[in-house]
Short mmCIF file of C-alpha atoms in Angstrom, two decimals:
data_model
loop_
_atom_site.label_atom_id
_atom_site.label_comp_id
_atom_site.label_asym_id
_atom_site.label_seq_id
_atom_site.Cartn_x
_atom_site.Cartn_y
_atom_site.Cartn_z
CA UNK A 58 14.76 -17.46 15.55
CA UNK A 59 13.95 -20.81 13.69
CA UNK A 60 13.13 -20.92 9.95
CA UNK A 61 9.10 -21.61 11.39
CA UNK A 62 9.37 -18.92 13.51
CA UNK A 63 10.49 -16.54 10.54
CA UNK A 64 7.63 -17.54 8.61
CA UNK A 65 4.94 -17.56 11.44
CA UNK A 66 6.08 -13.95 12.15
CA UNK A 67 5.87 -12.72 8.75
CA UNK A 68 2.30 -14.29 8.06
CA UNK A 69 1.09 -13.16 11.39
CA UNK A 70 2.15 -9.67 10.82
CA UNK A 71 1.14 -9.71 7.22
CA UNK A 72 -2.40 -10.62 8.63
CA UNK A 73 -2.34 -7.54 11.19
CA UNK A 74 -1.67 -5.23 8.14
CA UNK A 75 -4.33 -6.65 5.82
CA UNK A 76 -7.21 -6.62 8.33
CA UNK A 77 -6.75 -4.81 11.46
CA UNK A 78 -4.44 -2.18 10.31
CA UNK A 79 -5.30 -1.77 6.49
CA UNK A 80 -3.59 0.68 4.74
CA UNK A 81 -6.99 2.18 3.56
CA UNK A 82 -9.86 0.91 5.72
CA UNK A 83 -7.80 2.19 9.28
CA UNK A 84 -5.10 4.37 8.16
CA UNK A 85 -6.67 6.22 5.10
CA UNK A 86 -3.75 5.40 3.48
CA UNK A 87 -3.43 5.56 -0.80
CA UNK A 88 -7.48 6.34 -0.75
CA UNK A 89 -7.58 7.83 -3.36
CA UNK A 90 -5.57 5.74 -5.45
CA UNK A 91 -7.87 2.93 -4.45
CA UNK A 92 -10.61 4.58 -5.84
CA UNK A 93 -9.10 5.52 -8.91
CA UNK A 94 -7.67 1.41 -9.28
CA UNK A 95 -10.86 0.13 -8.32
CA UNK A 96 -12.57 1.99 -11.43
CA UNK A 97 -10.92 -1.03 -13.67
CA UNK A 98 -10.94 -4.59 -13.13
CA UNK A 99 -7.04 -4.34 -14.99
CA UNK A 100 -6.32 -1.56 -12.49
CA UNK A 101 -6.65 -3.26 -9.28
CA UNK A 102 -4.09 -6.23 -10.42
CA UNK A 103 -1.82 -3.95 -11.69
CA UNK A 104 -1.68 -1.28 -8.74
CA UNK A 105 -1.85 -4.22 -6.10
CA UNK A 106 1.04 -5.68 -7.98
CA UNK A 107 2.93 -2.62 -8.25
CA UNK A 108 2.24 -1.24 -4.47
CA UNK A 109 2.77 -4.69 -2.90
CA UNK A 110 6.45 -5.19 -4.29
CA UNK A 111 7.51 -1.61 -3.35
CA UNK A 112 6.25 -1.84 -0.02
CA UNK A 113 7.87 -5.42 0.40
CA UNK A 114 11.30 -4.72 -1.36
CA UNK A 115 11.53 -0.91 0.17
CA UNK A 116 10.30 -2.49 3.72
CA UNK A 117 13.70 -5.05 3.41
CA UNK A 118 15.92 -2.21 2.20
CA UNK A 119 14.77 0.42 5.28
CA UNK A 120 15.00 -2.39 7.85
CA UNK A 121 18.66 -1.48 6.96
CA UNK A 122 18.55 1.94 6.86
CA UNK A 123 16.19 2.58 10.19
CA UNK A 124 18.70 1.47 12.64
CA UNK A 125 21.54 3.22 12.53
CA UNK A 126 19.83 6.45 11.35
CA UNK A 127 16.82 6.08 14.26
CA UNK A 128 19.89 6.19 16.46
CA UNK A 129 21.57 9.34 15.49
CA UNK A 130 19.80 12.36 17.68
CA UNK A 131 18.21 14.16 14.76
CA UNK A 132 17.44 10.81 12.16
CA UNK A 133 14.13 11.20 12.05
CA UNK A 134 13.69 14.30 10.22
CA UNK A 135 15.66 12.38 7.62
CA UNK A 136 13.44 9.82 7.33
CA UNK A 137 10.73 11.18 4.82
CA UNK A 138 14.20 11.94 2.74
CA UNK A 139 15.43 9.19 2.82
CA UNK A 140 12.39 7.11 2.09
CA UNK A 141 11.36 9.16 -0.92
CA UNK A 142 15.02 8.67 -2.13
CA UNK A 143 14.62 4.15 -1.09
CA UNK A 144 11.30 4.22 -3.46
CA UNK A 145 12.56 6.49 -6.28
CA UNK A 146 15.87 4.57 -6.85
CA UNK A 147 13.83 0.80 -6.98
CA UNK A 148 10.82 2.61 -8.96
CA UNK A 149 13.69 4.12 -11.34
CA UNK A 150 15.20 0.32 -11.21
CA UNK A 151 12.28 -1.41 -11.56
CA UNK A 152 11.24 0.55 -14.96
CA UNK A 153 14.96 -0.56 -16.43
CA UNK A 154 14.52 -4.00 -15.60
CA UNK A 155 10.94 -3.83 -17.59
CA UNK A 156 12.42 -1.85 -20.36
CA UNK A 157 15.01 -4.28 -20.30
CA UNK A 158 13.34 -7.48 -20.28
CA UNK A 159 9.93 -6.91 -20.42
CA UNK A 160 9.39 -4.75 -22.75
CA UNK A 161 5.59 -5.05 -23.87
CA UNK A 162 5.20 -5.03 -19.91
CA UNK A 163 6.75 -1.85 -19.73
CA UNK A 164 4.75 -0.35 -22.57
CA UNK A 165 1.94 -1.09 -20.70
CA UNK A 166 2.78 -0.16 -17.24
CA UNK A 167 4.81 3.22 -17.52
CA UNK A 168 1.43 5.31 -17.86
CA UNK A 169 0.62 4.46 -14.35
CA UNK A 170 3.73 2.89 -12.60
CA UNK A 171 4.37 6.07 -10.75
CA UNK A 172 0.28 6.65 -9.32
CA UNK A 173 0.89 3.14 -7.80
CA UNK A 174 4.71 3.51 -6.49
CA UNK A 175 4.18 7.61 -5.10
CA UNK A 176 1.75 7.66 -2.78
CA UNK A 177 0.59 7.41 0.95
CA UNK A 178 0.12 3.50 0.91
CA UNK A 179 3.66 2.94 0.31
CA UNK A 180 5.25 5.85 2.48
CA UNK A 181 3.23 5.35 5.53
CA UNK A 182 4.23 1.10 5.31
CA UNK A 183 7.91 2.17 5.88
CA UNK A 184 6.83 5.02 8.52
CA UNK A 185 4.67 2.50 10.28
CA UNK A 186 7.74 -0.41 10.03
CA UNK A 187 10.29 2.46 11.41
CA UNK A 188 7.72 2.91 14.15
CA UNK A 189 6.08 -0.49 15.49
CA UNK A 190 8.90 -3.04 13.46
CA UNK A 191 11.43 -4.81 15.72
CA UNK A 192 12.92 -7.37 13.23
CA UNK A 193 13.21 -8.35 9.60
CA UNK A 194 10.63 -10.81 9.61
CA UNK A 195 7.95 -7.63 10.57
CA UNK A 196 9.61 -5.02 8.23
CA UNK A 197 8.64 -8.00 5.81
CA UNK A 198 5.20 -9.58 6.92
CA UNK A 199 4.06 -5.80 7.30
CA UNK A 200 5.20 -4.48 3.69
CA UNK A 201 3.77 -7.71 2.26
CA UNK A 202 0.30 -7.17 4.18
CA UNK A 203 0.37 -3.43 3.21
CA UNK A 204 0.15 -4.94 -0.63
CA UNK A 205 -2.51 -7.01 -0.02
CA UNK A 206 -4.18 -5.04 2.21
CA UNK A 207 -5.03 -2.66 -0.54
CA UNK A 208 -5.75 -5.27 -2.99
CA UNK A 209 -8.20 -6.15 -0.44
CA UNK A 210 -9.85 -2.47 -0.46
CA UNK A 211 -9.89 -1.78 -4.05
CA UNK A 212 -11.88 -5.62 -4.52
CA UNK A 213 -14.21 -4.03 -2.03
CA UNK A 214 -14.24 -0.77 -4.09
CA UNK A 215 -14.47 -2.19 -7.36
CA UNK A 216 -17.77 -4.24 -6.27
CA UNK A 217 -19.15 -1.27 -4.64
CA UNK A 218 -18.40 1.17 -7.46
CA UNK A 219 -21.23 -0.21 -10.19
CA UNK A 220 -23.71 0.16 -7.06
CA UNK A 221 -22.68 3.03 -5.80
CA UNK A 222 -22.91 4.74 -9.24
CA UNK A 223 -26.26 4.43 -9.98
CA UNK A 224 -29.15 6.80 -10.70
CA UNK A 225 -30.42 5.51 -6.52
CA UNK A 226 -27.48 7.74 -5.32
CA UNK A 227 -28.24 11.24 -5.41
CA UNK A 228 -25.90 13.41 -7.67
CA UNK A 229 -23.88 15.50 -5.53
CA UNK A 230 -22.59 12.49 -3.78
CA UNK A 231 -21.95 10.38 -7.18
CA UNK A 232 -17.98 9.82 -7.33
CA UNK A 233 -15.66 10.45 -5.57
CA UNK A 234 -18.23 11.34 -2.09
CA UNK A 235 -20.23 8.22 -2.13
CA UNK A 236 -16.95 6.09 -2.25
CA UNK A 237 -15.55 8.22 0.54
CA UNK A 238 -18.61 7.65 2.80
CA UNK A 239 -18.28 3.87 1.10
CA UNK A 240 -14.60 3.82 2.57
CA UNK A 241 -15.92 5.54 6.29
CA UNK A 242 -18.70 2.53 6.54
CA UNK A 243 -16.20 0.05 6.13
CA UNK A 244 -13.74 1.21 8.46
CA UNK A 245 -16.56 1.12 11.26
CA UNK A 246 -17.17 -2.52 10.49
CA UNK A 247 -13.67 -3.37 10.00
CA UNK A 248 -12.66 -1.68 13.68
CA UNK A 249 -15.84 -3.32 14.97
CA UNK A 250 -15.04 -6.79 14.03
CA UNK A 251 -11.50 -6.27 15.46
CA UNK A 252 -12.61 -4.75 18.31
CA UNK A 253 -9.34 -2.55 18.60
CA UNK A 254 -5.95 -1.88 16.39
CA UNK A 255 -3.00 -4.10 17.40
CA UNK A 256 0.03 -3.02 17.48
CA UNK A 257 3.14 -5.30 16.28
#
């Protein structure tokens, strides 16, 4: 495959995962730490930030990793193991490197590195890549897309979330309900415009 053809792939599949197959909006993946983000202007940088290099970096390391254990009879019981082990060694990296070299960084981002590193978005990337990926240049384009796929729900959140928290909205659905019915809406519009879910 050509050097174009690497980067068509990647931006093609990175524009499957951001708006036919978001994270949030089709999978209901990392909901709820979209809502929580989108609460804070701040949060939704920092969490898109943090999610999309996990699910870029951890995407490239399991392309790796999928093969030869997707071959062995019983590899994919592993799987959950060993992806939970892939994101806990570059979150644990990651927080050196910041301690390291970035220390005011770090200061600020160890209170809620590990809400935007453990959780469904991330995990269900690399299940999806181990599933549907074929090649690097998908295990790439989709981890990248994952990332901004949920930046992409928590803008969406964070505009809804003044509107959706007003005095109009009846009480028992203020919070945490309204955004999940919020989250449901979208979805139907978002599968609507698409018309289906591709597959890569």
């Amino acid at each position: 495959m050509t050097f174009s053809g690497v980067i068509a792939r990647i931006v093609t599949v990175s524009m499957i995962s951001i708006f036919m197959q978001n994270a949030i909006f089709d999978r209901a993946f990392g909901s709820n730490v979209a809502i929580y983000a989108s609460r804070k202007d701040e949060h939704v940088t920092g969490f898109t930030f943090g999610i999309t290099a996990m699910t870029t970096i951890a995407s490239i390391v399991t392309y790796f990793i999928d093969k030869p254990m997707l071959a062995l009879e019983h590899g994919y019981y592993f799987m959950p193991l060993i992806y939970i082990g892939v994101i806990g060694v570059l979150y644990i990296a990651g927080l050196l490197i910041l301690w390291k070299f970035f220390h005011k960084t770090y200061k600020k981002v160890r209170k809620y590195a590990h809400l935007a590193i453990f959780n469904c978005a991330v995990i269900g990337a690399l299940f999806l890549n181990s599933n549907y990926g074929s090649d690097l240049p998908s295990y790439i384009g989709y981890g990248f897309g994952s990332g901004i796929g949920f930046f992409l729900a928590c803008f969406l959140l964070n505009i809804a979330h003044e509107r959706l928290d007003s005095d109009k909205i009846p009480r028992v659905f203020r919070g945490y309900p309204i955004m999940l019915i919020y989250i449901g809406i979208v979805s139907l519009a978002l599968n609507i415009l698409t018309g289906y879910t591709a597959e890569f």
